[in-house]
Amino acid sequence: MSTLRVMDLHGVAVEPALERIYGRVPTDGALVRLRGDASSRTYYRLHVSTPGATTPETAIVMHLPEDPSRSDEGTSRSTGAGRPPRDDLPFLTVHALLEARGVPVPRVLDVDLPNRVVVLEDLGDTTFEARLHATPRAEWPALYAEAVDLLAALHERCDAPEPDQLVYTRRFDAPLLRWELDHFREWGLEALYGPLEPRARERLDATFDTLAERLAAAPTGFVHRDFQSRNLMYAPSGKLTVIDFQDALIGPTPYDLVALLCDSYVEVDGALTDAMLDRYAAARALSAAERRQFHETFWRLAVQRKLKDAGRFVFIDRVRGNPSFLRWYAPSLVYVGRALDRVPDLAPLRSLLARTVPGFPSDCATPTHFSRTEE
């Protein structure tokens, strides 16, 4: 652990932020790097032994990448004719929206953009994923009910557009949905099993084109984009809190439920999924016709999202050199298989995947780590 006496963050000074928060640069604490995830941001936990009566003993220091406005995911922005490009910092602009709409998010304690540092409230270490794994499965419905109720409230509060707010200028449109499917083809298929034959590639492209267009035509609203078990945390008060929201945009309404209920990190059974879909539909007061469309769109989105996830996990290994997500490749494809059971017109896609991916859908192997020395 590095002491705060010579505090820096990989060469980026954090003293100005600490001076504003504590009225001094603490020398009686430590800065500990937290376990990395798939993002380009780096997180540290700040410990201060004598924080003062009104300042926190711990805080989270988020170190932004050199281009902090760039998403780790793809985005599609509809800025309008003649409107200049935007330079919003997505994390802060989306945070401001969520906070103003009453969505539980961590407090921002300080912002130092010249040094690419944001200091946040420390929520602790208990993610929704951790709580699930520490809880008997018989009690999972109550936990998921809380998460689904939070999501329904988030959507209800954030669906109303706010002029020029970043979220409402970005759309999960057909090109973006299609790009994510290509991401799977490139990394989840061809990087592992070799190039598809031309005719198979043509059929896959046609299927992906149709799927993306159909999903883009579905009803839309506010989408967190990664509302899964690692991006929900229990604050010390016990309140379920939303993090990792910087990629929020307008997209197909069921998308966040797909992230939550078809979560690569947690095995959610079909009965619980159906019960939570019904709970969300009731919370949003969907009509019978709206519910039917909602369920159909959910399962089509599950195919799209989980294919994208499978490809992303391989990409993170091959391009970013981080093999820790490879273990979630096979669980992602299990969800794809389950979703395809609910979408009969995508049977040709199931057949292609079964011919290409050994063991698809329920017995796929975990990809091996790609070492740079193999190039």
mmCIF file of N, CA and C in Angstrom, residues 18-98:
data_model
loop_
_atom_site.group_PDB
_atom_site.id
_atom_site.type_symbol
_atom_site.label_atom_id
_atom_site.label_comp_id
_atom_site.label_asym_id
_atom_site.label_seq_id
_atom_site.Cartn_x
_atom_site.Cartn_y
_atom_site.Cartn_z
ATOM 1 N N LEU A 18 -7.822 15.893 -2.551
ATOM 2 C CA LEU A 18 -7.785 15.610 -1.117
ATOM 3 C C LEU A 18 -7.781 16.894 -0.297
ATOM 4 N N GLU A 19 -7.095 17.892 -0.783
ATOM 5 C CA GLU A 19 -7.063 19.186 -0.088
ATOM 6 C C GLU A 19 -8.464 19.773 0.017
ATOM 7 N N ARG A 20 -9.241 19.646 -1.063
ATOM 8 C CA ARG A 20 -10.599 20.195 -1.039
ATOM 9 C C ARG A 20 -11.518 19.386 -0.119
ATOM 10 N N ILE A 21 -11.337 18.080 -0.086
ATOM 11 C CA ILE A 21 -12.215 17.238 0.737
ATOM 12 C C ILE A 21 -11.859 17.343 2.217
ATOM 13 N N TYR A 22 -10.573 17.244 2.525
ATOM 14 C CA TYR A 22 -10.134 17.134 3.919
ATOM 15 C C TYR A 22 -9.557 18.433 4.484
ATOM 16 N N GLY A 23 -9.363 19.424 3.616
ATOM 17 C CA GLY A 23 -8.726 20.649 4.069
ATOM 18 C C GLY A 23 -7.236 20.497 4.246
ATOM 19 N N ARG A 24 -6.717 19.358 3.846
ATOM 20 C CA ARG A 24 -5.294 19.041 3.959
ATOM 21 C C ARG A 24 -5.038 17.815 3.097
ATOM 22 N N VAL A 25 -3.789 17.505 2.875
ATOM 23 C CA VAL A 25 -3.434 16.255 2.220
ATOM 24 C C VAL A 25 -3.110 15.249 3.317
ATOM 25 N N PRO A 26 -3.965 14.256 3.544
ATOM 26 C CA PRO A 26 -3.735 13.321 4.654
ATOM 27 C C PRO A 26 -2.412 12.578 4.500
ATOM 28 N N THR A 27 -1.758 12.383 5.611
ATOM 29 C CA THR A 27 -0.519 11.598 5.611
ATOM 30 C C THR A 27 -0.647 10.368 6.500
ATOM 31 N N ASP A 28 -1.864 10.120 6.970
ATOM 32 C CA ASP A 28 -2.081 9.023 7.920
ATOM 33 C C ASP A 28 -3.013 7.977 7.325
ATOM 34 N N GLY A 29 -2.751 7.599 6.101
ATOM 35 C CA GLY A 29 -3.627 6.619 5.469
ATOM 36 C C GLY A 29 -2.926 5.883 4.354
ATOM 37 N N ALA A 30 -3.705 5.315 3.481
ATOM 38 C CA ALA A 30 -3.151 4.531 2.380
ATOM 39 C C ALA A 30 -4.116 4.541 1.209
ATOM 40 N N LEU A 31 -3.571 4.266 0.049
ATOM 41 C CA LEU A 31 -4.346 4.172 -1.179
ATOM 42 C C LEU A 31 -4.174 2.753 -1.709
ATOM 43 N N VAL A 32 -5.270 2.025 -1.864
ATOM 44 C CA VAL A 32 -5.211 0.621 -2.252
ATOM 45 C C VAL A 32 -5.933 0.444 -3.576
ATOM 46 N N ARG A 33 -5.232 -0.114 -4.541
ATOM 47 C CA ARG A 33 -5.867 -0.367 -5.835
ATOM 48 C C ARG A 33 -6.872 -1.507 -5.697
ATOM 49 N N LEU A 34 -8.063 -1.296 -6.245
ATOM 50 C CA LEU A 34 -9.104 -2.305 -6.187
ATOM 51 C C LEU A 34 -8.997 -3.244 -7.367
ATOM 52 N N ARG A 35 -9.617 -4.395 -7.226
ATOM 53 C CA ARG A 35 -9.589 -5.401 -8.288
ATOM 54 C C ARG A 35 -10.100 -4.799 -9.585
ATOM 55 N N GLY A 36 -9.389 -5.032 -10.660
ATOM 56 C CA GLY A 36 -9.772 -4.468 -11.941
ATOM 57 C C GLY A 36 -10.971 -5.159 -12.540
ATOM 58 N N ASP A 37 -11.681 -4.445 -13.411
ATOM 59 C CA ASP A 37 -12.770 -5.050 -14.166
ATOM 60 C C ASP A 37 -12.483 -4.850 -15.641
ATOM 61 N N ALA A 38 -13.515 -4.824 -16.465
ATOM 62 C CA ALA A 38 -13.300 -4.735 -17.906
ATOM 63 C C ALA A 38 -13.242 -3.304 -18.407
ATOM 64 N N SER A 39 -13.314 -2.329 -17.526
ATOM 65 C CA SER A 39 -13.356 -0.939 -17.963
ATOM 66 C C SER A 39 -11.949 -0.373 -18.096
ATOM 67 N N SER A 40 -11.880 0.814 -18.718
ATOM 68 C CA SER A 40 -10.601 1.499 -18.872
ATOM 69 C C SER A 40 -10.305 2.404 -17.676
ATOM 70 N N ARG A 41 -11.212 2.473 -16.728
ATOM 71 C CA ARG A 41 -10.997 3.273 -15.524
ATOM 72 C C ARG A 41 -10.289 2.425 -14.462
ATOM 73 N N THR A 42 -9.548 3.100 -13.596
ATOM 74 C CA THR A 42 -8.858 2.430 -12.500
ATOM 75 C C THR A 42 -9.418 2.954 -11.186
ATOM 76 N N TYR A 43 -9.649 2.055 -10.236
ATOM 77 C CA TYR A 43 -10.265 2.434 -8.966
ATOM 78 C C TYR A 43 -9.332 2.133 -7.795
ATOM 79 N N TYR A 44 -9.348 3.039 -6.833
ATOM 80 C CA TYR A 44 -8.563 2.899 -5.611
ATOM 81 C C TYR A 44 -9.462 3.197 -4.417
ATOM 82 N N ARG A 45 -9.167 2.544 -3.305
ATOM 83 C CA ARG A 45 -9.845 2.903 -2.054
ATOM 84 C C ARG A 45 -8.879 3.711 -1.202
ATOM 85 N N LEU A 46 -9.330 4.880 -0.805
ATOM 86 C CA LEU A 46 -8.564 5.766 0.063
ATOM 87 C C LEU A 46 -8.949 5.498 1.515
ATOM 88 N N HIS A 47 -7.960 5.232 2.362
ATOM 89 C CA HIS A 47 -8.171 5.053 3.800
ATOM 90 C C HIS A 47 -7.488 6.214 4.518
ATOM 91 N N VAL A 48 -8.224 6.903 5.374
ATOM 92 C CA VAL A 48 -7.664 7.995 6.173
ATOM 93 C C VAL A 48 -7.907 7.670 7.640
ATOM 94 N N SER A 49 -6.844 7.593 8.425
ATOM 95 C CA SER A 49 -6.970 7.166 9.826
ATOM 96 C C SER A 49 -7.664 8.208 10.695
ATOM 97 N N THR A 50 -7.389 9.490 10.458
ATOM 98 C CA THR A 50 -8.014 10.566 11.246
ATOM 99 C C THR A 50 -8.703 11.523 10.285
ATOM 100 N N PRO A 51 -9.903 11.166 9.818
ATOM 101 C CA PRO A 51 -10.538 11.942 8.760
ATOM 102 C C PRO A 51 -11.135 13.266 9.203
ATOM 103 N N GLY A 52 -11.514 13.410 10.443
ATOM 104 C CA GLY A 52 -12.225 14.607 10.874
ATOM 105 C C GLY A 52 -13.696 14.299 11.095
ATOM 106 N N ALA A 53 -14.395 15.227 11.726
ATOM 107 C CA ALA A 53 -15.779 14.978 12.137
ATOM 108 C C ALA A 53 -16.736 14.881 10.957
ATOM 109 N N THR A 54 -16.479 15.607 9.876
ATOM 110 C CA THR A 54 -17.439 15.662 8.764
ATOM 111 C C THR A 54 -16.874 15.128 7.457
ATOM 112 N N THR A 55 -15.708 14.518 7.496
ATOM 113 C CA THR A 55 -15.105 13.981 6.276
ATOM 114 C C THR A 55 -14.999 12.464 6.388
ATOM 115 N N PRO A 56 -15.035 11.764 5.250
ATOM 116 C CA PRO A 56 -15.117 10.297 5.297
ATOM 117 C C PRO A 56 -13.791 9.634 5.639
ATOM 118 N N GLU A 57 -13.907 8.509 6.330
ATOM 119 C CA GLU A 57 -12.719 7.709 6.642
ATOM 120 C C GLU A 57 -12.212 6.986 5.404
ATOM 121 N N THR A 58 -13.129 6.634 4.507
ATOM 122 C CA THR A 58 -12.747 5.990 3.249
ATOM 123 C C THR A 58 -13.479 6.667 2.098
ATOM 124 N N ALA A 59 -12.900 6.562 0.925
ATOM 125 C CA ALA A 59 -13.519 7.080 -0.295
ATOM 126 C C ALA A 59 -12.963 6.282 -1.462
ATOM 127 N N ILE A 60 -13.635 6.370 -2.588
ATOM 128 C CA ILE A 60 -13.183 5.695 -3.800
ATOM 129 C C ILE A 60 -12.632 6.736 -4.764
ATOM 130 N N VAL A 61 -11.417 6.514 -5.215
ATOM 131 C CA VAL A 61 -10.782 7.389 -6.198
ATOM 132 C C VAL A 61 -10.879 6.716 -7.560
ATOM 133 N N MET A 62 -11.550 7.369 -8.479
ATOM 134 C CA MET A 62 -11.681 6.857 -9.841
ATOM 135 C C MET A 62 -10.713 7.622 -10.737
ATOM 136 N N HIS A 63 -9.788 6.895 -11.348
ATOM 137 C CA HIS A 63 -8.821 7.487 -12.268
ATOM 138 C C HIS A 63 -9.327 7.267 -13.684
ATOM 139 N N LEU A 64 -9.607 8.353 -14.378
ATOM 140 C CA LEU A 64 -10.185 8.272 -15.713
ATOM 141 C C LEU A 64 -9.112 8.017 -16.757
ATOM 142 N N PRO A 65 -9.467 7.403 -17.885
ATOM 143 C CA PRO A 65 -8.498 7.208 -18.969
ATOM 144 C C PRO A 65 -8.166 8.531 -19.642
ATOM 145 N N GLU A 66 -7.210 8.512 -20.537
ATOM 146 C CA GLU A 66 -6.773 9.747 -21.182
ATOM 147 C C GLU A 66 -7.890 10.404 -21.977
ATOM 148 N N ASP A 67 -8.775 9.609 -22.559
ATOM 149 C CA ASP A 67 -9.949 10.151 -23.242
ATOM 150 C C ASP A 67 -11.176 9.754 -22.433
ATOM 151 N N PRO A 68 -11.495 10.508 -21.384
ATOM 152 C CA PRO A 68 -12.547 10.071 -20.464
ATOM 153 C C PRO A 68 -13.946 10.106 -21.051
ATOM 154 N N SER A 69 -14.134 10.789 -22.181
ATOM 155 C CA SER A 69 -15.463 10.848 -22.791
ATOM 156 C C SER A 69 -15.740 9.651 -23.681
ATOM 157 N N ARG A 70 -14.725 8.869 -23.950
ATOM 158 C CA ARG A 70 -14.901 7.716 -24.829
ATOM 159 C C ARG A 70 -15.479 6.542 -24.049
ATOM 160 N N SER A 71 -16.491 5.914 -24.619
ATOM 161 C CA SER A 71 -17.127 4.771 -23.971
ATOM 162 C C SER A 71 -16.299 3.512 -24.177
ATOM 163 N N ASP A 72 -16.314 2.624 -23.174
ATOM 164 C CA ASP A 72 -15.716 1.303 -23.348
ATOM 165 C C ASP A 72 -16.559 0.453 -24.281
ATOM 166 N N GLU A 73 -17.818 0.829 -24.433
ATOM 167 C CA GLU A 73 -18.717 0.163 -25.361
ATOM 168 C C GLU A 73 -18.917 1.083 -26.553
ATOM 169 N N GLY A 74 -19.569 0.568 -27.600
ATOM 170 C CA GLY A 74 -19.909 1.434 -28.718
ATOM 171 C C GLY A 74 -21.094 2.311 -28.358
ATOM 172 N N THR A 75 -21.209 3.463 -29.006
ATOM 173 C CA THR A 75 -22.381 4.312 -28.839
ATOM 174 C C THR A 75 -22.790 4.857 -30.188
ATOM 175 N N SER A 76 -24.034 5.265 -30.265
ATOM 176 C CA SER A 76 -24.543 5.918 -31.461
ATOM 177 C C SER A 76 -25.217 7.189 -31.012
ATOM 178 N N ARG A 77 -24.734 8.317 -31.456
ATOM 179 C CA ARG A 77 -25.234 9.595 -30.972
ATOM 180 C C ARG A 77 -26.050 10.281 -32.053
ATOM 181 N N SER A 78 -27.249 10.737 -31.688
ATOM 182 C CA SER A 78 -28.109 11.488 -32.591
ATOM 183 C C SER A 78 -28.066 12.941 -32.150
ATOM 184 N N THR A 79 -27.100 13.694 -32.666
ATOM 185 C CA THR A 79 -26.903 15.055 -32.180
ATOM 186 C C THR A 79 -27.776 16.069 -32.889
ATOM 187 N N GLY A 80 -28.319 15.723 -34.040
ATOM 188 C CA GLY A 80 -29.178 16.666 -34.740
ATOM 189 C C GLY A 80 -28.383 17.535 -35.692
ATOM 190 N N ALA A 81 -29.062 18.012 -36.722
ATOM 191 C CA ALA A 81 -28.400 18.803 -37.760
ATOM 192 C C ALA A 81 -27.845 20.093 -37.177
ATOM 193 N N GLY A 82 -26.589 20.363 -37.484
ATOM 194 C CA GLY A 82 -25.988 21.620 -37.102
ATOM 195 C C GLY A 82 -25.576 21.717 -35.641
ATOM 196 N N ARG A 83 -25.847 20.692 -34.854
ATOM 197 C CA ARG A 83 -25.490 20.745 -33.442
ATOM 198 C C ARG A 83 -24.031 20.331 -33.279
ATOM 199 N N PRO A 84 -23.227 21.107 -32.556
ATOM 200 C CA PRO A 84 -21.803 20.770 -32.429
ATOM 201 C C PRO A 84 -21.605 19.509 -31.622
ATOM 202 N N PRO A 85 -20.477 18.821 -31.825
ATOM 203 C CA PRO A 85 -20.174 17.638 -31.015
ATOM 204 C C PRO A 85 -20.125 18.005 -29.536
ATOM 205 N N ARG A 86 -20.445 17.033 -28.677
ATOM 206 C CA ARG A 86 -20.496 17.284 -27.250
ATOM 207 C C ARG A 86 -19.222 16.792 -26.580
ATOM 208 N N ASP A 87 -18.862 17.463 -25.497
ATOM 209 C CA ASP A 87 -17.675 17.045 -24.752
ATOM 210 C C ASP A 87 -18.023 16.721 -23.295
ATOM 211 N N ASP A 88 -19.295 16.338 -23.053
ATOM 212 C CA ASP A 88 -19.702 15.967 -21.702
ATOM 213 C C ASP A 88 -18.843 14.812 -21.188
ATOM 214 N N LEU A 89 -18.592 14.806 -19.894
ATOM 215 C CA LEU A 89 -17.996 13.630 -19.269
ATOM 216 C C LEU A 89 -19.150 12.711 -18.897
ATOM 217 N N PRO A 90 -19.299 11.586 -19.593
ATOM 218 C CA PRO A 90 -20.505 10.770 -19.421
ATOM 219 C C PRO A 90 -20.810 10.403 -17.978
ATOM 220 N N PHE A 91 -19.809 10.002 -17.210
ATOM 221 C CA PHE A 91 -20.092 9.590 -15.834
ATOM 222 C C PHE A 91 -20.776 10.703 -15.057
ATOM 223 N N LEU A 92 -20.254 11.921 -15.171
ATOM 224 C CA LEU A 92 -20.791 13.021 -14.373
ATOM 225 C C LEU A 92 -22.150 13.483 -14.876
ATOM 226 N N THR A 93 -22.343 13.512 -16.193
ATOM 227 C CA THR A 93 -23.625 13.976 -16.711
ATOM 228 C C THR A 93 -24.734 12.975 -16.414
ATOM 229 N N VAL A 94 -24.439 11.688 -16.540
ATOM 230 C CA VAL A 94 -25.458 10.684 -16.213
ATOM 231 C C VAL A 94 -25.687 10.652 -14.706
ATOM 232 N N HIS A 95 -24.632 10.795 -13.931
ATOM 233 C CA HIS A 95 -24.781 10.852 -12.474
ATOM 234 C C HIS A 95 -25.718 11.988 -12.078
ATOM 235 N N ALA A 96 -25.525 13.158 -12.680
ATOM 236 C CA ALA A 96 -26.370 14.308 -12.343
ATOM 237 C C ALA A 96 -27.834 14.027 -12.652
ATOM 238 N N LEU A 97 -28.085 13.369 -13.781
ATOM 239 C CA LEU A 97 -29.461 13.024 -14.146
ATOM 240 C C LEU A 97 -30.064 12.065 -13.127
ATOM 241 N N LEU A 98 -29.355 10.982 -12.831
ATOM 242 C CA LEU A 98 -29.884 9.977 -11.916
ATOM 243 C C LEU A 98 -30.111 10.561 -10.522
#
